[in-house]
Coordinates of C-alpha atoms in Angstrom, one line a residue:
X1 CA 0.0 0.1 0.0
X2 CA 2.8 2.3 1.0
X3 CA 4.5 1.6 -2.5
X4 CA 1.4 2.3 -4.5
X5 CA 1.0 5.6 -2.6
X6 CA 4.5 6.5 -3.4
X7 CA 4.1 5.7 -7.2
X8 CA 0.9 7.8 -7.2
X9 CA 2.7 10.8 -5.6
X10 CA 5.5 10.5 -7.9
X11 CA 3.3 10.5 -11.0
X12 CA 1.5 13.6 -9.8
X13 CA 4.9 15.3 -9.6
X14 CA 6.5 14.0 -12.9
X15 CA 3.4 14.2 -15.1
X16 CA 2.9 18.1 -14.9
X17 CA 6.9 18.4 -15.2
X18 CA 6.8 16.1 -18.3
X19 CA 3.9 18.0 -19.9
X20 CA 5.7 21.2 -19.3
X21 CA 8.9 19.9 -21.0
X22 CA 6.8 18.6 -24.0
X23 CA 5.1 21.9 -24.3
X24 CA 8.7 23.6 -24.3
X25 CA 9.9 21.2 -26.9
X26 CA 7.0 21.8 -29.2
X27 CA 7.5 25.7 -29.0
X28 CA 11.2 25.1 -29.6
X29 CA 10.2 23.1 -32.7
X30 CA 8.0 26.1 -34.1
X31 CA 4.8 25.3 -32.6
X32 CA 4.1 28.7 -31.0
X33 CA 0.3 27.8 -30.2
X34 CA 1.5 25.0 -27.8
X35 CA 0.3 25.1 -24.2
X36 CA 0.5 23.1 -21.2
X37 CA -3.2 23.3 -20.6
X38 CA -5.5 22.7 -17.5
X39 CA -3.9 20.4 -14.9
X40 CA -5.9 18.5 -12.3
X41 CA -3.3 19.7 -9.7
X42 CA -3.9 22.5 -7.6
X43 CA -0.7 22.8 -5.9
X44 CA 2.6 24.8 -6.8
X45 CA 3.3 22.7 -9.9
X46 CA -0.3 23.4 -11.3
X47 CA 0.3 27.0 -10.6
X48 CA 3.8 26.9 -12.4
X49 CA 2.3 25.3 -15.5
X50 CA -0.4 28.0 -15.5
X51 CA 2.3 30.6 -15.4
X52 CA 4.2 29.0 -18.2
X53 CA 1.2 29.2 -20.5
X54 CA 0.8 32.9 -19.5
X55 CA 4.3 33.5 -20.3
X56 CA 4.0 31.9 -23.6
X57 CA 0.9 34.1 -24.4
X58 CA 2.8 37.2 -23.4
X59 CA 5.7 35.9 -25.7
X60 CA 3.2 35.5 -28.6
X61 CA 1.7 38.9 -28.0
X62 CA 5.1 40.5 -28.1
X63 CA 6.1 38.7 -31.1
X64 CA 3.1 39.6 -32.9
X65 CA 3.7 43.3 -32.0
X66 CA 7.3 43.1 -33.2
X67 CA 6.2 41.5 -36.4
X68 CA 3.7 44.1 -36.8
X69 CA 6.3 46.9 -36.3
X70 CA 8.5 45.3 -38.7
X71 CA 5.9 45.4 -41.4
X72 CA 5.1 48.8 -40.8
X73 CA 8.9 49.8 -40.9
X74 CA 9.4 47.8 -44.2
X75 CA 6.3 49.5 -45.5
X76 CA 7.6 52.9 -44.5
X77 CA 11.2 52.3 -45.8
X78 CA 9.6 51.1 -49.0
X79 CA 7.4 54.2 -49.4
X80 CA 10.6 56.5 -48.5
X81 CA 12.7 54.4 -51.0
X82 CA 10.0 54.9 -53.7
X83 CA 9.8 58.5 -52.8
X84 CA 13.6 59.0 -53.3
X85 CA 13.8 57.0 -56.3
X86 CA 11.1 59.2 -57.7
X87 CA 12.9 62.2 -56.4
X88 CA 16.1 61.1 -58.1
X89 CA 14.4 60.4 -61.3
X90 CA 12.7 64.0 -61.2
X91 CA 16.3 65.4 -60.6
X92 CA 17.8 63.4 -63.4
X93 CA 15.1 64.6 -65.7
X94 CA 15.6 68.2 -64.5
X95 CA 19.4 67.9 -64.9
X96 CA 19.0 66.3 -68.6
X97 CA 16.5 69.3 -69.5
X98 CA 18.9 71.7 -68.1
X99 CA 21.7 70.5 -70.0
X100 CA 19.6 70.4 -73.2
X101 CA 18.6 73.8 -72.5
X102 CA 22.2 75.0 -72.1
X103 CA 23.0 73.2 -75.2
X104 CA 20.2 74.6 -77.3
X105 CA 21.2 78.0 -76.0
X106 CA 24.8 77.6 -77.0
X107 CA 23.7 76.1 -80.3
X108 CA 21.3 79.0 -80.8
X109 CA 23.9 81.6 -80.3
X110 CA 26.3 79.7 -82.6
X111 CA 23.7 79.2 -85.2
X112 CA 22.4 82.7 -85.1
X113 CA 26.1 84.1 -85.8
X114 CA 26.8 81.5 -88.5
X115 CA 23.3 82.1 -90.2
X116 CA 24.0 85.6 -90.3
X117 CA 27.6 85.2 -91.7
X118 CA 26.2 82.6 -94.3
X119 CA 22.9 84.4 -95.2
X120 CA 24.8 87.6 -96.3
X121 CA 26.8 86.0 -98.7
X122 CA 24.0 83.5 -100.1
X123 CA 21.9 86.8 -100.7
X124 CA 24.7 88.3 -102.5
X125 CA 25.0 85.1 -104.6
X126 CA 21.5 84.9 -105.5
X127 CA 21.5 88.6 -106.3
X128 CA 24.3 88.4 -108.7
X129 CA 23.0 85.2 -110.3
X130 CA 19.8 86.8 -110.9
X131 CA 21.7 89.8 -112.4
X132 CA 23.7 87.5 -114.7
X133 CA 20.4 86.0 -115.8
X134 CA 18.8 89.2 -116.5
X135 CA 21.9 90.8 -118.3
X136 CA 22.6 87.8 -120.6
X137 CA 18.9 87.4 -121.4
X138 CA 18.8 84.9 -124.5
X139 CA 22.5 84.6 -124.3
X140 CA 21.8 82.7 -120.9
X141 CA 20.1 79.7 -122.7
X142 CA 23.2 77.6 -123.3
X143 CA 23.9 77.7 -119.5
X144 CA 20.4 77.4 -118.4
X145 CA 21.0 74.1 -116.7
X146 CA 24.0 75.4 -114.8
X147 CA 22.1 78.4 -113.7
X148 CA 19.4 76.1 -112.3
X149 CA 21.9 74.0 -110.5
X150 CA 23.3 77.2 -108.9
X151 CA 19.6 78.3 -107.9
X152 CA 19.2 74.9 -106.2
X153 CA 22.4 74.8 -104.4
X154 CA 21.8 78.3 -103.2
X155 CA 18.2 77.3 -102.1
X156 CA 19.9 74.2 -100.5
X157 CA 22.1 76.3 -98.1
X158 CA 19.4 78.6 -97.1
X159 CA 17.3 75.7 -96.2
X160 CA 20.0 74.1 -94.1
X161 CA 20.4 77.5 -92.3
X162 CA 16.8 77.6 -91.8
X163 CA 16.6 73.9 -90.3
X164 CA 19.5 74.7 -88.0
X165 CA 17.8 78.0 -86.8
X166 CA 14.4 76.0 -86.4
X167 CA 15.9 73.4 -84.2
X168 CA 18.0 75.9 -82.1
X169 CA 15.3 78.6 -81.8
X170 CA 12.1 76.5 -81.8
X171 CA 9.8 79.1 -80.3
X172 CA 10.7 81.6 -83.1
X173 CA 9.4 79.3 -85.7
X174 CA 6.4 77.7 -83.7
X175 CA 3.2 77.9 -85.5
X176 CA -0.6 78.0 -84.5
X177 CA -1.5 74.9 -82.6
X178 CA -4.8 73.4 -83.9
X179 CA -6.6 70.1 -83.5
X180 CA -5.2 67.9 -86.4
X181 CA -6.9 64.8 -87.9
X182 CA -3.9 62.5 -88.2
X183 CA -5.5 60.5 -91.0
X184 CA -6.3 63.3 -93.2
X185 CA -3.0 64.9 -92.6
X186 CA -1.3 61.4 -93.6
X187 CA -3.4 61.4 -96.8
X188 CA -2.6 64.9 -97.5
X189 CA 1.3 64.3 -97.0
X190 CA 1.0 61.4 -99.4
X191 CA -0.2 63.6 -102.2
X192 CA 2.6 65.7 -102.0
X193 CA 5.0 62.8 -102.7
X194 CA 2.8 61.1 -105.1
X195 CA 5.1 62.0 -107.9
X196 CA 8.0 60.2 -106.2
X197 CA 6.0 57.1 -105.5
X198 CA 4.9 56.8 -109.1
X199 CA 8.5 57.3 -110.4
X200 CA 9.8 54.5 -107.9
X201 CA 6.6 52.2 -108.6
X202 CA 5.8 51.8 -105.1
X203 CA 2.4 50.6 -104.2
X204 CA 0.6 52.3 -101.2
X205 CA -1.6 50.4 -98.5
X206 CA -3.3 52.0 -95.6
X207 CA -4.4 50.9 -92.4
X208 CA -5.8 54.2 -90.7
X209 CA -7.7 53.5 -87.4
X210 CA -7.0 56.4 -85.3
X211 CA -10.1 58.3 -84.1
X212 CA -8.7 61.0 -82.1
X213 CA -7.4 64.5 -83.0
X214 CA -3.7 65.7 -81.7
X215 CA -3.0 69.2 -80.9
X216 CA 0.0 70.5 -82.9
X217 CA 0.9 72.9 -85.6
X218 CA -0.4 71.2 -89.0
X219 CA 2.6 72.5 -91.0
X220 CA 5.1 71.0 -88.7
X221 CA 3.3 67.6 -88.3
X222 CA 3.3 67.5 -92.2
X223 CA 6.9 68.6 -92.4
X224 CA 7.6 65.5 -90.2
X225 CA 5.5 63.1 -92.2
X226 CA 6.9 64.1 -95.6
X227 CA 10.3 63.5 -94.4
X228 CA 9.6 60.0 -93.2
X229 CA 7.7 59.3 -96.5
X230 CA 10.7 60.7 -98.6
X231 CA 13.1 58.6 -96.4
X232 CA 10.7 55.4 -97.1
X233 CA 10.5 56.1 -100.8
X234 CA 14.2 56.4 -101.0
X235 CA 14.6 53.0 -99.2
X236 CA 12.8 51.3 -101.9
X237 CA 14.7 52.4 -105.3
X238 CA 13.6 49.2 -107.0
X239 CA 10.0 49.4 -106.0
X240 CA 8.0 48.0 -102.9
X241 CA 5.1 48.7 -100.7
X242 CA 4.6 51.8 -98.5
X243 CA 2.3 51.1 -95.8
X244 CA 0.7 53.9 -93.5
X245 CA -0.8 53.1 -90.2
X246 CA -2.5 54.9 -87.5
X247 CA -4.0 53.7 -84.1
X248 CA -5.2 55.1 -80.8
X249 CA -3.0 53.8 -77.9
X250 CA -1.6 54.4 -74.6
X251 CA 1.9 55.8 -74.1
X252 CA 4.2 54.5 -71.4
X253 CA 2.6 56.7 -68.9
X254 CA -0.8 55.4 -69.6
X255 CA -1.9 58.5 -71.5
X256 CA -4.3 58.3 -74.5
X257 CA -2.1 59.1 -77.7
X258 CA -2.1 58.5 -81.3
X259 CA 0.6 56.7 -83.1
X260 CA 1.3 57.2 -86.9
X261 CA 3.5 54.8 -88.7
X262 CA 5.4 54.8 -92.0
X263 CA 6.5 51.4 -93.1
X264 CA 8.6 50.3 -96.0
X265 CA 9.8 47.1 -97.4
X266 CA 13.4 48.2 -98.0
X267 CA 16.4 46.6 -96.4
X268 CA 15.8 47.9 -93.0
X269 CA 18.1 49.5 -90.5
X270 CA 21.5 48.2 -89.5
X271 CA 22.5 48.5 -85.6
X272 CA 24.9 51.4 -86.5
X273 CA 22.3 53.4 -88.3
X274 CA 19.7 52.8 -85.5
X275 CA 22.3 54.1 -82.9
X276 CA 22.9 57.2 -85.0
X277 CA 19.7 57.9 -86.7
X278 CA 18.4 60.9 -84.9
X279 CA 21.9 62.3 -84.3
X280 CA 22.6 65.8 -86.1
X281 CA 24.4 65.4 -89.6
X282 CA 24.2 61.8 -89.7
X283 CA 22.9 60.6 -93.0
X284 CA 23.0 57.4 -95.3
X285 CA 22.4 59.5 -98.4
X286 CA 25.1 61.0 -100.7
X287 CA 23.0 64.2 -101.0
X288 CA 21.4 64.3 -97.4
X289 CA 22.6 66.8 -94.8
X290 CA 21.5 64.6 -91.8
X291 CA 19.2 67.2 -90.3
X292 CA 15.6 65.9 -91.0
X293 CA 15.1 63.3 -88.5
X294 CA 17.2 65.3 -85.9
X295 CA 14.8 68.4 -86.5
X296 CA 11.8 66.2 -86.5
X297 CA 12.7 65.0 -83.0
X298 CA 12.8 68.7 -81.8
X299 CA 9.6 69.5 -83.3
X300 CA 7.5 66.5 -81.8
X301 CA 9.2 67.0 -78.4
X302 CA 7.9 70.7 -78.2
X303 CA 4.3 68.9 -78.3
X304 CA 5.0 66.3 -76.0
X305 CA 5.6 63.8 -78.8
X306 CA 8.4 61.3 -79.7
X307 CA 9.4 59.5 -82.8
X308 CA 10.9 55.9 -83.0
X309 CA 12.5 53.7 -85.7
X310 CA 12.6 49.8 -85.7
X311 CA 13.0 47.0 -88.2
X312 CA 9.7 45.6 -88.9
X313 CA 10.8 42.1 -87.7
X314 CA 11.8 43.4 -84.4
X315 CA 8.1 44.2 -83.9
X316 CA 7.1 40.8 -84.9
X317 CA 6.0 41.7 -88.4
X318 CA 6.4 39.1 -91.1
X319 CA 8.0 41.6 -93.5
X320 CA 11.3 43.2 -94.3
X321 CA 11.9 46.9 -94.1
X322 CA 12.0 49.8 -91.4
X323 CA 8.8 51.3 -89.5
X324 CA 9.0 54.8 -88.3
X325 CA 6.5 56.0 -85.5
X326 CA 5.3 59.4 -84.6
X327 CA 3.4 59.5 -81.3
X328 CA 1.4 62.5 -80.1
X329 CA -0.9 62.9 -77.2
X330 CA -4.7 63.1 -77.9
X331 CA -5.8 66.5 -78.0
X332 CA -8.0 66.3 -74.9
X333 CA -4.9 65.1 -73.0
X334 CA -2.7 67.9 -74.5
X335 CA -5.3 70.4 -73.3
X336 CA -5.9 69.0 -69.8
X337 CA -2.1 68.8 -69.2
X338 CA -1.3 72.3 -70.6

């Protein structure tokens, strides 16, 4: 009887201790919800087990609080990091714009000086050429072609100077901004190069789906498009197909825009050409001055637009050749952000 009583007394001691030990082992293994639970003992061991459970509850609460603080801190750090990244991006854009403005100012001063120095002798040359033509009268007939070539080259020099001034001093050459129908402008631009298309035996295909207008000076947009059309025609000296496309799209900022594309079936663009295409004075033509695309970039940027150049196969098209894209914001978007 004494032995049985001793055994029962020992079990009453070791059972709570074992349960507390198992609970701590489970917590150590990752089971944070493990608890000793209710014991039948009402002695010190039962009180100790209850205190252990209370301690584990406190640890859980503290852990949850620390986790919440950690998440809040992570969120604040992420927000501040985003703000810092945005501020850095804005700073970089401002610095780039400042550098560009300073370059334009320097180019403007240099160009104005050069234009003045060049325009004066050009005017003298043109005046003397007209005088020679008037003085010789009928005797000028044998050199009519030579005189015409001189007229042509003088006009070319004048055009180059004007183009340089147009890029360097855009505000002096800015025209009236109106709502422009891009499809109609593409068609009208096409009419102006119809003689070149016929001479080169180039077929024209249209896929004009844009429905919105853009806010821009009509003559300046037409200048850009005609330049792209002439480039496309010259890329297909043996004939081919000219494809004109327009569509309503969203730009990289999610703003509603119109994309106009001029596609040819020529040899396409080499990597070297793509890298330098929009640089001033870069040209692949024997008679080109390398200013057309450069000036087009400046014209479009003035209205928040852009120009791009790709090989058609780079865009997933089953056709050789290049595609030049002109992107401008919808008229409503331009007015709202003005």
